[in-house]
PDB file of C-alpha atoms in Angstrom:
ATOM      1  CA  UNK A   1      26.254  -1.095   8.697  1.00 46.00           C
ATOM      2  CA  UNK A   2      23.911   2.046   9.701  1.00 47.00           C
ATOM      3  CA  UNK A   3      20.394   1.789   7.873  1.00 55.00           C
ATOM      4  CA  UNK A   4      19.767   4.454   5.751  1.00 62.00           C
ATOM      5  CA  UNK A   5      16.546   6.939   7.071  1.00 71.00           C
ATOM      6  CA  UNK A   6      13.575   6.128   4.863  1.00 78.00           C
ATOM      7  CA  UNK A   7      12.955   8.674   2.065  1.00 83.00           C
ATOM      8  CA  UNK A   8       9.026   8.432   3.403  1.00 88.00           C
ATOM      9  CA  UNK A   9       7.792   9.021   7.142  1.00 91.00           C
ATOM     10  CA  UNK A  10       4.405   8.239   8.231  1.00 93.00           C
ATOM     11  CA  UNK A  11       2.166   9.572  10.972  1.00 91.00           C
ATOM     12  CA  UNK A  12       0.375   8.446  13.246  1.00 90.00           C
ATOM     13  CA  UNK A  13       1.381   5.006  13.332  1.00 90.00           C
ATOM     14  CA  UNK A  14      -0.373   3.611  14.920  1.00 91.00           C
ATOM     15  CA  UNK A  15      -3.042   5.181  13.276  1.00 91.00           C
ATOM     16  CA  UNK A  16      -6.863   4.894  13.424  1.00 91.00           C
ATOM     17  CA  UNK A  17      -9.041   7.028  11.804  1.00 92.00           C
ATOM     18  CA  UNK A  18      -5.906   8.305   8.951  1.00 94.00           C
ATOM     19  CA  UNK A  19      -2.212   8.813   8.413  1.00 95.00           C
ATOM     20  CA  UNK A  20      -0.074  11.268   7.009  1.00 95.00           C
ATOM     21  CA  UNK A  21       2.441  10.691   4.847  1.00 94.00           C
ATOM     22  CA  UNK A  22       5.358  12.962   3.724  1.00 92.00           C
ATOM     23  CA  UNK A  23       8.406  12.714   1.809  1.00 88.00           C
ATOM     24  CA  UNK A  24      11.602  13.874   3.754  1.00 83.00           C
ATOM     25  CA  UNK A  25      13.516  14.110   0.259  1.00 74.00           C
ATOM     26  CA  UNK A  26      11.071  16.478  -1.503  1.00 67.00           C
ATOM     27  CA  UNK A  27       9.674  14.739  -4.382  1.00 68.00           C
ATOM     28  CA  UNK A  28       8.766  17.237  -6.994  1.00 69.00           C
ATOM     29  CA  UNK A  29       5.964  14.612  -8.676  1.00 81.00           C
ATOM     30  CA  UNK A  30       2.885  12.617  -7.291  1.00 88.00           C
ATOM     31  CA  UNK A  31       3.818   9.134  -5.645  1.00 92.00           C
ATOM     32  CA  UNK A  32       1.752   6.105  -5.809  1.00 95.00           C
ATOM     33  CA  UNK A  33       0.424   4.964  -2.658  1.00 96.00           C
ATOM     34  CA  UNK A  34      -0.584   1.614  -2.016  1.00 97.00           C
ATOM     35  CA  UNK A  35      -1.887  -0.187   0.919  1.00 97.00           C
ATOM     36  CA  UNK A  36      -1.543  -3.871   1.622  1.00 98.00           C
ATOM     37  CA  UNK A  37      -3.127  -6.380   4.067  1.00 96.00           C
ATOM     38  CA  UNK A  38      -0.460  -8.511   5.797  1.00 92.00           C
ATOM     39  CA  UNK A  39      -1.426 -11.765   3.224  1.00 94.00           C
ATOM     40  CA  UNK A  40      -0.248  -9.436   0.371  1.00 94.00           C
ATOM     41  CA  UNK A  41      -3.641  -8.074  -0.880  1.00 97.00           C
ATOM     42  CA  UNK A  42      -4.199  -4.974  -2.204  1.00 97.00           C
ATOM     43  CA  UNK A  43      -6.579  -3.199  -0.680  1.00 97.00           C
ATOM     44  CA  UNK A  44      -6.103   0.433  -1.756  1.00 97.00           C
ATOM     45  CA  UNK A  45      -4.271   2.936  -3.932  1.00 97.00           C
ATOM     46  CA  UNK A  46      -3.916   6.341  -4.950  1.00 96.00           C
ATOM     47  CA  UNK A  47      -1.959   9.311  -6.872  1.00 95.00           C
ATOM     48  CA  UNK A  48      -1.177  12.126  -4.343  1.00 93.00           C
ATOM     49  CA  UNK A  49       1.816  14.409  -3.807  1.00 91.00           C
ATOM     50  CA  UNK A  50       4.016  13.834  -0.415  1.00 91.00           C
ATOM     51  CA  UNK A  51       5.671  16.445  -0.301  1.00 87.00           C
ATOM     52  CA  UNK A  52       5.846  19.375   2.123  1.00 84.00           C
ATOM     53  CA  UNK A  53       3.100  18.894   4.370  1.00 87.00           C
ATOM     54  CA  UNK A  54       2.108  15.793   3.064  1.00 90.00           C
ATOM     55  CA  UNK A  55      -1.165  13.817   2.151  1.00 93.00           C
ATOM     56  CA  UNK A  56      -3.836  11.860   4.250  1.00 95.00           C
ATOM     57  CA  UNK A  57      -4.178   8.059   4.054  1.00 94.00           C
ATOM     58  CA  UNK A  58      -7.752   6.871   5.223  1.00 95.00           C
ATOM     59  CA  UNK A  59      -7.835   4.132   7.330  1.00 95.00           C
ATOM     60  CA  UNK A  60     -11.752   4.569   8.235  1.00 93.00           C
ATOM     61  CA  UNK A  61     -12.878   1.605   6.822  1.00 93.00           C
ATOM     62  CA  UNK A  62     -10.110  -1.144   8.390  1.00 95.00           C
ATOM     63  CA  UNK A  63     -10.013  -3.121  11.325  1.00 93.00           C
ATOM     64  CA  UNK A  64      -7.187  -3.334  13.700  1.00 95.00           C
ATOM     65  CA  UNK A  65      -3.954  -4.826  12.307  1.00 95.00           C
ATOM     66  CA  UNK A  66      -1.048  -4.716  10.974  1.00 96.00           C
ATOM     67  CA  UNK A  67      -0.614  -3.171   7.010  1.00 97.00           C
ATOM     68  CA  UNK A  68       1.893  -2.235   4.462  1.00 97.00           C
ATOM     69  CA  UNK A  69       2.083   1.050   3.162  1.00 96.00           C
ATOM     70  CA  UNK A  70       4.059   0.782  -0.429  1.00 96.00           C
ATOM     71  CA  UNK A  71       4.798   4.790  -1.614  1.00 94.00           C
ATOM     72  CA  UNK A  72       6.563   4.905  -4.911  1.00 92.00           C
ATOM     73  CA  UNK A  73       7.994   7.713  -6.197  1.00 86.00           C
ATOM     74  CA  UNK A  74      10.058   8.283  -9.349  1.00 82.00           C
ATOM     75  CA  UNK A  75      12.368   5.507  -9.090  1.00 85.00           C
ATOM     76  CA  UNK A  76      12.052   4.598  -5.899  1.00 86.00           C
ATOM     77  CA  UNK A  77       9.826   2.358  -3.644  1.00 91.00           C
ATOM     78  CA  UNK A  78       9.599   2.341   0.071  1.00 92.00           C
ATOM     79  CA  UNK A  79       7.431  -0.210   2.353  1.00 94.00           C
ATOM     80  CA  UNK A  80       6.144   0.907   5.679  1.00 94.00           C
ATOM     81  CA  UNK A  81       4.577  -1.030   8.366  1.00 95.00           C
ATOM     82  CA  UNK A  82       1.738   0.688   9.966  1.00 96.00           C
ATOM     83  CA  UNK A  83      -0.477  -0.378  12.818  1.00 96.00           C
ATOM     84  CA  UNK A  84      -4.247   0.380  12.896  1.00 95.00           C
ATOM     85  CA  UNK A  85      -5.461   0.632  16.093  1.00 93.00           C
ATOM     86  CA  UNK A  86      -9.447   0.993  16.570  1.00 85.00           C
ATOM     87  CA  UNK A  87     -11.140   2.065  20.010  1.00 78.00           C
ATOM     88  CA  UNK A  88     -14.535   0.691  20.161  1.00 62.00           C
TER      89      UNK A  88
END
Protein backbone atom coordinates (compact mmCIF):
# COMPACT_ATOMS: atom_id res chain seq x y z
CA UNK A 1 0.00 0.00 0.00
CA UNK A 2 1.30 3.70 -0.99
CA UNK A 3 0.13 6.35 1.72
CA UNK A 4 -1.93 8.81 0.41
CA UNK A 5 -0.14 12.70 0.44
CA UNK A 6 -1.77 14.62 3.27
CA UNK A 7 -4.49 17.08 2.13
CA UNK A 8 -2.48 19.69 4.66
CA UNK A 9 1.40 20.58 4.50
CA UNK A 10 3.08 22.46 7.13
CA UNK A 11 6.13 24.70 7.19
CA UNK A 12 8.72 25.03 8.88
CA UNK A 13 8.73 22.01 10.81
CA UNK A 14 10.64 22.22 12.77
CA UNK A 15 9.44 25.42 13.53
CA UNK A 16 10.26 28.06 16.19
CA UNK A 17 8.98 31.27 16.21
CA UNK A 18 5.59 30.10 13.62
CA UNK A 19 4.40 27.74 10.93
CA UNK A 20 2.57 27.92 7.90
CA UNK A 21 0.02 25.92 7.01
CA UNK A 22 -1.66 25.37 3.58
CA UNK A 23 -4.07 23.15 2.06
CA UNK A 24 -2.75 21.32 -1.14
CA UNK A 25 -6.53 20.44 -2.07
CA UNK A 26 -7.91 24.02 -2.03
CA UNK A 27 -10.44 24.23 0.57
CA UNK A 28 -12.93 26.85 -0.37
CA UNK A 29 -14.02 27.39 3.65
CA UNK A 30 -12.06 28.22 6.94
CA UNK A 31 -10.50 25.04 8.73
CA UNK A 32 -10.21 24.61 12.37
CA UNK A 33 -6.84 24.49 13.65
CA UNK A 34 -5.93 22.96 16.73
CA UNK A 35 -2.76 22.42 18.52
CA UNK A 36 -2.02 19.66 20.97
CA UNK A 37 0.73 18.91 23.55
CA UNK A 38 2.03 15.33 23.19
CA UNK A 39 -0.23 14.19 26.62
CA UNK A 40 -3.32 15.17 24.50
CA UNK A 41 -3.99 18.73 25.83
CA UNK A 42 -5.29 21.34 24.04
CA UNK A 43 -3.43 24.11 24.03
CA UNK A 44 -4.68 26.26 21.14
CA UNK A 45 -7.21 26.79 18.37
CA UNK A 46 -8.38 28.88 15.72
CA UNK A 47 -10.70 29.60 12.49
CA UNK A 48 -8.43 30.59 9.52
CA UNK A 49 -8.50 29.80 5.80
CA UNK A 50 -5.53 27.40 4.35
CA UNK A 51 -5.78 27.88 1.31
CA UNK A 52 -3.51 29.40 -1.34
CA UNK A 53 -0.81 30.88 0.48
CA UNK A 54 -1.83 29.72 3.63
CA UNK A 55 -2.09 30.96 7.35
CA UNK A 56 0.50 31.43 10.26
CA UNK A 57 0.48 29.20 13.37
CA UNK A 58 2.29 30.95 16.40
CA UNK A 59 4.46 28.97 18.23
CA UNK A 60 6.02 32.07 20.30
CA UNK A 61 4.91 31.12 23.45
CA UNK A 62 6.05 27.07 23.52
CA UNK A 63 8.98 25.37 24.54
CA UNK A 64 10.83 22.86 22.55
CA UNK A 65 8.94 19.62 21.78
CA UNK A 66 7.12 17.68 20.01
CA UNK A 67 3.10 18.82 19.11
CA UNK A 68 0.12 17.86 17.14
CA UNK A 69 -1.29 20.02 14.72
CA UNK A 70 -5.16 18.78 14.15
CA UNK A 71 -6.57 21.00 10.82
CA UNK A 72 -10.13 20.14 10.04
CA UNK A 73 -11.73 21.06 7.19
CA UNK A 74 -15.21 20.26 5.86
CA UNK A 75 -15.28 16.68 6.42
CA UNK A 76 -12.05 15.96 6.87
CA UNK A 77 -9.38 15.89 9.68
CA UNK A 78 -5.68 15.63 9.33
CA UNK A 79 -2.98 15.31 12.34
CA UNK A 80 0.48 16.63 11.87
CA UNK A 81 3.46 16.22 13.97
CA UNK A 82 5.48 19.28 14.29
CA UNK A 83 8.71 19.91 16.13
CA UNK A 84 9.42 23.20 17.97
CA UNK A 85 12.77 23.91 18.13
CA UNK A 86 13.93 27.06 20.36
CA UNK A 87 17.57 28.64 20.17
CA UNK A 88 18.36 30.25 23.37
Amino acid sequence: DTPSESPVRIYANPGSEKIRIMSVRGYSEPATIQLFGMRGEMLAEKQASISGEGCDFDLSRYSTGLYLVRVISGTETTVVKIMVLKSW
